[in-house]
Amino acid sequence: MIWLAWRVALRALLREPGRALLTCFAVGLGVASFLSIRLANRAAVASFEQFTRGVGSGSDFIVAGEAGPLPDAVITRLLPLQDEAWTRPVIEGSFNRAGTLEPFQLLGVDLVGLGAAAGEAPAEPQAQAPLQTSDFYAGLQDPLAVFISPALARAEGLAAGSSLGGVVDERPVTLRVAGVLPEAPGGALPRTLLVMDLPAAQALLGRPGELDRVDVGLRSGAAGPALEARLRELLGPGELLELPEQRAQSGRTMSAAFRFNLGVLSLIGLAVGAYLLFQAFDAAVTRRQESWATLRAMGLAPLAIEGLVLLEAGVLGLLGSALGLLLGWGLAQGAVRAVSRTVQALYGPAAAEQAHLARPEAFLAMLVGLITCLAAAWIPARRAGQLPPVQLLSRGAQARPMAWGKVALAGLFTLFAGLALAFLPRLPPGRAWHAYLGAFAVMAGGSAASLVLIPLVGLMGRRGTWKLELALRPLQRPTGRHAWAVAALAVAVGMASGMGVMVHSFERTVTAWIGTTLRADLYVAPLGATGANSRHRLAPELPGLLAADPDVTVVDTFQLRPIRFRGQSTFLGGADMALHARHGALVMAAGGDPAQVMRDVAARDLASPAAIASETFSRRFGLQVGDLLELPSPSGPVTVFLRGIYADYGNERGSLLVDRKVLEARWGEARFASLAIYLRPGLDPGAVAAQWQKRWPGLQIRSNAGLRAQVSTVFHQTFALTYALELVGLGVAVAGLVQALLGLTLQRRGELLTLRALGATDGEIAGILLGEGLGLAAAGLAGGIGLGLVLAQILVRVLNPQVFGWTLQYAVDGPFLGILAGASLLGALIALLPASRWASRLPADRAAEEGGA
Amino acid sequence: MLLEAKGLGKRYGTRWVLKDLDLQVAAGDRVALLGPSGCGKSTLLNLMGGLDRGDEGSLTLDGEDLGAVSAKRLARIRRERLGTIFQFFHLLPALTVRENVELPLRMAGRPAREARARAAELLEAVGLIPRAEAWTPELSGGEMQRVAVARALAPRPALLLADEPTGNLDRENGESVLALLARLTELEGAALVLVTHSEAAASICPRRLHLLDGRIQEGARP
Amino acid sequence: MRWVMLLAPLALLQADRTPDGFRVARPGHVFRFPEDHGNHPGFRTEWWYWTGHLQDEAGRAYGFQLTFFRQASPPSPWKGSAAWRSDELHLAHAALTDVAAGTFQFEERLDRGGLMAGAAPSGIQVFHGSWSAGADRLRFQVRGRSLELDVKALTPPVIFGEEGVSRKGSDPTAASHYVTYPKLQLAGQLRSAKGGATLVTGLGWMDHEWSSNQLDKDQVGWDWAGIQLHDGRSLMAYRLRKGDGSQDPWSSATLVDARGQVTARTRAFRMAPKGTWRSPRSGAAYPLPLEVSAFGETWILEPLVPDQELSADRPGGITYWEGACRVRDAAGVERGRAYVELTGYAHSLKGRF
């Protein structure tokens, strides 16, 4: 029935552009929030993966150190394999640009050998040596020569001969651009990649004789398994063999939890949008029910009518999704920066600047938008098809009161089932599907259970003025429309308040933790140490130099060494335990009095050292106080005794702490990641900091207050996106509320006309409609906040510990919830005011045309 | 006999709205069904229109027992053999005047040219050609009902059912619509069953039936 | 004019170094072994070069070449690290000629000095990756096949040139120190790619040359032949070619007796093509077979396999022909074996050495 379909379903949309646009916009917003997060995630991961892969993919194996760098000499051991495989030694370091402190990844590779490998491995994308793009010896004989990526060259107008100023470790350096790397066919080189000749990089990083890894690739004709076997024979203790995919994988898994959370959040917009869409379609069917019933009377089959409704929904879905694509792409550009910044702060260099709209993503977004629309229109379509022929269509209030009691009860049951699902099963760390499912069940059930509040609010009207009573009376026998509006608002408010409580709990916990642990006056680190994966270190002499300053009473040191433990990458830290026991503080989750624990660890001798683990570490590996852990070291496995478990919210990868002398003796770590300085009482830390800054421009020196502020900033930055998404959800819900009100008005048409006939003014009628809308809003808010508190229990008590491993103190921020409620009500009021005024003025003769009595 | 009811009965719950009803409408007949409100006129009209089935007895249209055929067949019959005019017009606001008239033919699958020609013919007959491309909400009540008449006659139905056609019109419009109904049904050779409580409306029908307590009482044939 | 004469020794002193500071091969150098077998980093270019003719148990003939080149980078304050040197680049060539199969395979490696490649300061001890050569051992792989040979010198080292310097042109800096073992007894194993091994024996030749300037300004390449005659004598001849194709008068040929003593040296000798072989890859036309006339005798050197060209696929690499040949006299009787090296035919070598 194309003729009918075009005219009744589609052309009608064009004649009511306002409503069609509103629906499109709802779909578009949902799709946009979903898509933008997906794109941003993708971009951040892609750029992050590039760093874990490093320059020159195309290797078949990677030789790396389990607990530190590899010695140069490993190359000599691999020389006998040269007939079957080429080798490429790599050293990695950090460089931060002067001024912006933009973090760069510095790779040192043998530029001569790179060219040789090119002939052997044609699949090598970046093996085409820089030798081809610049004077051969320029890169080789200038110890500060670097090759930059085409992206950086283009963006900053740099070329051979330009200089690049910045910091390495705690020293300012000026690098000289020797050339631009050739563009790789496999994908754009990251902007923040710098390539240097190997010995020059080793000298610059202060790590002579060290390598971070050796890439190994098969020559043509050689067999992989045979080579792998020979490689394993040649490796020594503390050296391991990896596949490149494993490395990329580890990069992906590191941020997987974070990205998944974000992805789930992005569904808020869609989820709440689905409620809105359902309402919209339901209202549309009701509005057009006379036409549908007439067609039934004229003999059109119910399936055909359902088809017409679904067709309309489908077209709106496609249009809305297309709008969503545009919006989403635009939002993604902003989101990319936020996501990148977070990934960078938490995990390592990630320099995504643009989110590209790849075809599969666009297709997925369109599909999701379309399916959401069709799903939302499904029930209204069936309802339209089951309308009786128009003669039998009862006039008057068609909206029959719904069985809210049964629905609310079912909802309550689902809510408890969700709680049970989230809290009861004990899953290995990292897995949290039960928490997500439980949260979903809680949300669905909670929103349904909120319906019980509608008649409660309705009953409150009994004691008010005639206007209030008229406003709230329909709520005593709520219809489907009331129910959907309240449920949608409850979901949106529930998510917002739930996340809010979780964030607040987090903040409270971290603040308390900082309050206890940050005791020093000044904190010193390399200037470029902006993220968790920074490789900048302080020279071994620095603590001594600072301690010599008469203003300084104590210099507490902290060292860091990335290691692999049970196949996963984590950190081994070194602290002066005895010193820390006296001056610093840790919050112990297990093991006893913190100072005692640290003294015990300091007292152990080198032969049988002890360690303390952060909470995330212990949960991740299932450890308890008293366990013996085997750690890889350059000289072979070292067994440490786990003496305690401490709280640490600064690093979600988890870390293990040993005494400084153990780290130095067994791992050879002589450099420092950061220092905590205690000054003589009465001194102004700021003045001392300023003095030192002049003397050592490559250091970042923060006062206690400054560090706390920084932690707070990073914290809020991390959650910036969460806040944004919640706002979107709320906006959609309020829009839904407005739509609901318009529908309800039509529902009450008869009554309102009677009122007007009895002498009520436009303003009074508007007031009544507004009252009904606000009553709904109040019910939705109350339900949502209750739902949010329950949801927060799952987030705080189950999700965070399972996924990240740390314990949070559940803390409800009353003021925040109050503001949320107030703001939502205000938003509802602002939206409902014009709507109610407009609705009250619906002319009387419209009633006839719409089929009312 | 075009339409014949024998012993027709319909109840809602325990209440029998129609009971033991006998009725005969011949082709080309014009019959008025009168009775107080709530007496079951609408119910009988619904049964005649194939929208409901009786609980007792039989109702045949052109020999087909409307109580026995499938819902699909009923819909088909509604589409092709019956035309209905309602008190509240029930035009589709999404379609123009002309499209509303074409609608039954389109639904029956007739070719576009045929539908358009028939619509033009009928609109001419009801005097609304100048308004053919207008949207129905723009029309006055009388105009809308005239479009409804054209729509009802479009498939050349054997039987036209009219449910209080002038119930929503003023006297002048009502009279002109009634005159139209009389003339066109005669012209098209369609039978007409008119349900009304207005004597004026009934006046166009030579036969009058009174419905009382679920039974028909034939009125005097003038 | 006396002060001018005072300047003369200074002028001589200046001729000790190239303009960029490398040492020049000077007459009167006293050779000390094993020190002079080792690395001479003061000189710009150096190579250790082995060739040989082998036969396996079944009588199948092979030829091989193993060369280790060292090239100093332009002088610079930054020298890299001992493990990764920036002041020294190493190039190595390995080639294997399978006469029975008619195939020629070669491999090239380019690395910096340090862990990847190097030469000891004293004694013959050079390596490049998994290729290595010592005074009594050679070991290398080419395209899956590997060769391990025990080496025994049958004569003491021979020093070519006059007063210890092998002049290459009128420019006094175009000169090298040139030490050769013209007869080496070889025995070892040739392993195929699939793992099967055969015992091989044969006769080898080793050259060790170091200089800072091998070619004069107007020279484009050279033809070199190392001939091992069945009667025990050895002949080494190199012809430097000028841009117009003519033979530079500084070319030379030297005859060595069975005990390794130099018996004759001349600059008047002839090398002429007895045919042409054109390379399908580089398009160069090589004078093969090559006729060498010196010391009243004439020998025709015929390649055992025509295509023994090492073509460089790196830009900046050098393409040359180096191959195993049989030696026939003017009457066509086989009189010995030789290795012939022809450079500068695919492209000029001006400025490279």
mmCIF file with all atom_site columns, C-alpha atoms in Angstrom, chain A residues 72-76 79-83 87 89 109-113 115-116 119-120 131-132 136-137 140-143 197-203 211 219-220, chain C residues 71-78 80-81 83-87 89 107-112 115-117 127-131 141-146 313-315:
data_model
loop_
_atom_site.group_PDB
_atom_site.id
_atom_site.type_symbol
_atom_site.label_atom_id
_atom_site.label_alt_id
_atom_site.label_comp_id
_atom_site.label_asym_id
_atom_site.label_entity_id
_atom_site.label_seq_id
_atom_site.pdbx_PDB_ins_code
_atom_site.Cartn_x
_atom_site.Cartn_y
_atom_site.Cartn_z
_atom_site.occupancy
_atom_site.B_iso_or_equiv
_atom_site.pdbx_formal_charge
_atom_site.auth_seq_id
_atom_site.auth_comp_id
_atom_site.auth_asym_id
_atom_site.auth_atom_id
_atom_site.pdbx_PDB_model_num
ATOM 1  C CA . ASP A 1 72  ? 73.229 -4.194  25.423 1.00 0.00 ? 72  ASP A CA 1
ATOM 2  C CA . ALA A 1 73  ? 74.993 -7.533  25.490 1.00 0.00 ? 73  ALA A CA 1
ATOM 3  C CA . VAL A 1 74  ? 71.757 -9.374  24.750 1.00 0.00 ? 74  VAL A CA 1
ATOM 4  C CA . ILE A 1 75  ? 72.344 -8.440  21.120 1.00 0.00 ? 75  ILE A CA 1
ATOM 5  C CA . THR A 1 76  ? 75.566 -10.401 21.059 1.00 0.00 ? 76  THR A CA 1
ATOM 6  C CA . LEU A 1 79  ? 73.844 -12.731 16.729 1.00 0.00 ? 79  LEU A CA 1
ATOM 7  C CA . PRO A 1 80  ? 73.983 -16.462 15.865 1.00 0.00 ? 80  PRO A CA 1
ATOM 8  C CA . LEU A 1 81  ? 70.344 -16.152 14.762 1.00 0.00 ? 81  LEU A CA 1
ATOM 9  C CA . GLN A 1 82  ? 71.192 -13.505 12.237 1.00 0.00 ? 82  GLN A CA 1
ATOM 10 C CA . ASP A 1 83  ? 70.886 -15.913 9.358  1.00 0.00 ? 83  ASP A CA 1
ATOM 11 C CA . THR A 1 87  ? 66.988 -7.823  15.277 1.00 0.00 ? 87  THR A CA 1
ATOM 12 C CA . PRO A 1 89  ? 67.148 -2.940  19.590 1.00 0.00 ? 89  PRO A CA 1
ATOM 13 C CA . VAL A 1 109 ? 66.851 2.711   17.518 1.00 0.00 ? 109 VAL A CA 1
ATOM 14 C CA . ASP A 1 110 ? 69.969 1.693   15.613 1.00 0.00 ? 110 ASP A CA 1
ATOM 15 C CA . LEU A 1 111 ? 69.524 3.891   12.553 1.00 0.00 ? 111 LEU A CA 1
ATOM 16 C CA . VAL A 1 112 ? 72.186 2.006   10.617 1.00 0.00 ? 112 VAL A CA 1
ATOM 17 C CA . GLY A 1 113 ? 70.704 -1.388  11.318 1.00 0.00 ? 113 GLY A CA 1
ATOM 18 C CA . GLY A 1 115 ? 68.182 0.366   6.906  1.00 0.00 ? 115 GLY A CA 1
ATOM 19 C CA . ALA A 1 116 ? 69.714 -3.062  6.743  1.00 0.00 ? 116 ALA A CA 1
ATOM 20 C CA . GLY A 1 119 ? 65.859 -5.162  2.652  1.00 0.00 ? 119 GLY A CA 1
ATOM 21 C CA . GLU A 1 120 ? 64.991 -8.279  4.557  1.00 0.00 ? 120 GLU A CA 1
ATOM 22 C CA . LEU A 1 131 ? 68.389 7.370   5.748  1.00 0.00 ? 131 LEU A CA 1
ATOM 23 C CA . GLN A 1 132 ? 66.384 8.083   2.682  1.00 0.00 ? 132 GLN A CA 1
ATOM 24 C CA . PHE A 1 136 ? 72.870 9.902   6.346  1.00 0.00 ? 136 PHE A CA 1
ATOM 25 C CA . TYR A 1 137 ? 75.458 11.124  8.779  1.00 0.00 ? 137 TYR A CA 1
ATOM 26 C CA . LEU A 1 140 ? 74.236 9.486   13.151 1.00 0.00 ? 140 LEU A CA 1
ATOM 27 C CA . GLN A 1 141 ? 76.793 11.988  14.308 1.00 0.00 ? 141 GLN A CA 1
ATOM 28 C CA . ASP A 1 142 ? 74.727 14.561  16.140 1.00 0.00 ? 142 ASP A CA 1
ATOM 29 C CA . PRO A 1 143 ? 73.995 13.321  19.651 1.00 0.00 ? 143 PRO A CA 1
ATOM 30 C CA . ASP A 1 197 ? 69.949 7.038   17.066 1.00 0.00 ? 197 ASP A CA 1
ATOM 31 C CA . LEU A 1 198 ? 70.398 4.408   19.751 1.00 0.00 ? 198 LEU A CA 1
ATOM 32 C CA . PRO A 1 199 ? 73.682 5.444   21.402 1.00 0.00 ? 199 PRO A CA 1
ATOM 33 C CA . ALA A 1 200 ? 72.580 9.069   21.383 1.00 0.00 ? 200 ALA A CA 1
ATOM 34 C CA . ALA A 1 201 ? 69.324 8.138   23.083 1.00 0.00 ? 201 ALA A CA 1
ATOM 35 C CA . GLN A 1 202 ? 71.142 6.029   25.652 1.00 0.00 ? 202 GLN A CA 1
ATOM 36 C CA . ALA A 1 203 ? 73.396 8.964   26.450 1.00 0.00 ? 203 ALA A CA 1
ATOM 37 C CA . LEU A 1 211 ? 67.821 -1.439  26.032 1.00 0.00 ? 211 LEU A CA 1
ATOM 38 C CA . ARG A 1 219 ? 63.857 -13.403 7.373  1.00 0.00 ? 219 ARG A CA 1
ATOM 39 C CA . SER A 1 220 ? 62.213 -14.872 4.300  1.00 0.00 ? 220 SER A CA 1
ATOM 40 C CA . GLN C 2 71  ? 84.522 2.537   6.567  1.00 0.00 ? 71  GLN C CA 1
ATOM 41 C CA . ALA C 2 72  ? 85.200 5.408   8.930  1.00 0.00 ? 72  ALA C CA 1
ATOM 42 C CA . SER C 2 73  ? 82.572 8.141   9.239  1.00 0.00 ? 73  SER C CA 1
ATOM 43 C CA . PRO C 2 74  ? 83.639 11.725  8.643  1.00 0.00 ? 74  PRO C CA 1
ATOM 44 C CA . PRO C 2 75  ? 85.496 12.888  11.731 1.00 0.00 ? 75  PRO C CA 1
ATOM 45 C CA . SER C 2 76  ? 83.123 14.214  14.377 1.00 0.00 ? 76  SER C CA 1
ATOM 46 C CA . PRO C 2 77  ? 83.279 14.798  18.127 1.00 0.00 ? 77  PRO C CA 1
ATOM 47 C CA . TRP C 2 78  ? 80.390 12.377  18.714 1.00 0.00 ? 78  TRP C CA 1
ATOM 48 C CA . GLY C 2 80  ? 78.451 6.969   19.675 1.00 0.00 ? 80  GLY C CA 1
ATOM 49 C CA . SER C 2 81  ? 79.180 4.324   22.288 1.00 0.00 ? 81  SER C CA 1
ATOM 50 C CA . ALA C 2 83  ? 78.620 -0.957  21.640 1.00 0.00 ? 83  ALA C CA 1
ATOM 51 C CA . TRP C 2 84  ? 77.038 1.262   18.972 1.00 0.00 ? 84  TRP C CA 1
ATOM 52 C CA . ARG C 2 85  ? 79.751 3.183   17.203 1.00 0.00 ? 85  ARG C CA 1
ATOM 53 C CA . SER C 2 86  ? 78.913 6.156   15.050 1.00 0.00 ? 86  SER C CA 1
ATOM 54 C CA . ASP C 2 87  ? 82.448 6.616   13.793 1.00 0.00 ? 87  ASP C CA 1
ATOM 55 C CA . LEU C 2 89  ? 80.454 1.524   9.611  1.00 0.00 ? 89  LEU C CA 1
ATOM 56 C CA . GLU C 2 107 ? 74.209 -11.477 0.847  1.00 0.00 ? 107 GLU C CA 1
ATOM 57 C CA . GLU C 2 108 ? 75.118 -8.066  2.073  1.00 0.00 ? 108 GLU C CA 1
ATOM 58 C CA . ARG C 2 109 ? 75.095 -6.743  5.614  1.00 0.00 ? 109 ARG C CA 1
ATOM 59 C CA . LEU C 2 110 ? 75.450 -3.186  6.783  1.00 0.00 ? 110 LEU C CA 1
ATOM 60 C CA . ASP C 2 111 ? 75.929 -2.360  10.470 1.00 0.00 ? 111 ASP C CA 1
ATOM 61 C CA . ARG C 2 112 ? 77.807 -0.020  12.674 1.00 0.00 ? 112 ARG C CA 1
ATOM 62 C CA . LEU C 2 115 ? 78.248 -5.216  19.117 1.00 0.00 ? 115 LEU C CA 1
ATOM 63 C CA . MET C 2 116 ? 77.090 -5.921  15.572 1.00 0.00 ? 116 MET C CA 1
ATOM 64 C CA . ALA C 2 117 ? 80.395 -5.894  13.744 1.00 0.00 ? 117 ALA C CA 1
ATOM 65 C CA . PHE C 2 127 ? 83.094 -10.485 12.614 1.00 0.00 ? 127 PHE C CA 1
ATOM 66 C CA . HIS C 2 128 ? 79.868 -9.118  11.282 1.00 0.00 ? 128 HIS C CA 1
ATOM 67 C CA . GLY C 2 129 ? 76.795 -10.548 12.976 1.00 0.00 ? 129 GLY C CA 1
ATOM 68 C CA . SER C 2 130 ? 76.964 -14.283 12.582 1.00 0.00 ? 130 SER C CA 1
ATOM 69 C CA . TRP C 2 131 ? 79.776 -14.105 10.009 1.00 0.00 ? 131 TRP C CA 1
ATOM 70 C CA . GLN C 2 141 ? 75.909 -18.171 5.868  1.00 0.00 ? 141 GLN C CA 1
ATOM 71 C CA . VAL C 2 142 ? 74.375 -17.261 2.534  1.00 0.00 ? 142 VAL C CA 1
ATOM 72 C CA . ARG C 2 143 ? 70.658 -17.700 1.893  1.00 0.00 ? 143 ARG C CA 1
ATOM 73 C CA . GLY C 2 144 ? 70.245 -20.590 4.228  1.00 0.00 ? 144 GLY C CA 1
ATOM 74 C CA . ARG C 2 145 ? 73.483 -22.379 3.383  1.00 0.00 ? 145 ARG C CA 1
ATOM 75 C CA . SER C 2 146 ? 76.371 -22.155 5.784  1.00 0.00 ? 146 SER C CA 1
ATOM 76 C CA . ASP C 2 313 ? 69.733 -2.990  -3.733 1.00 0.00 ? 313 ASP C CA 1
ATOM 77 C CA . ARG C 2 314 ? 70.426 -0.207  -1.298 1.00 0.00 ? 314 ARG C CA 1
ATOM 78 C CA . PRO C 2 315 ? 70.728 3.234   -2.752 1.00 0.00 ? 315 PRO C CA 1
#
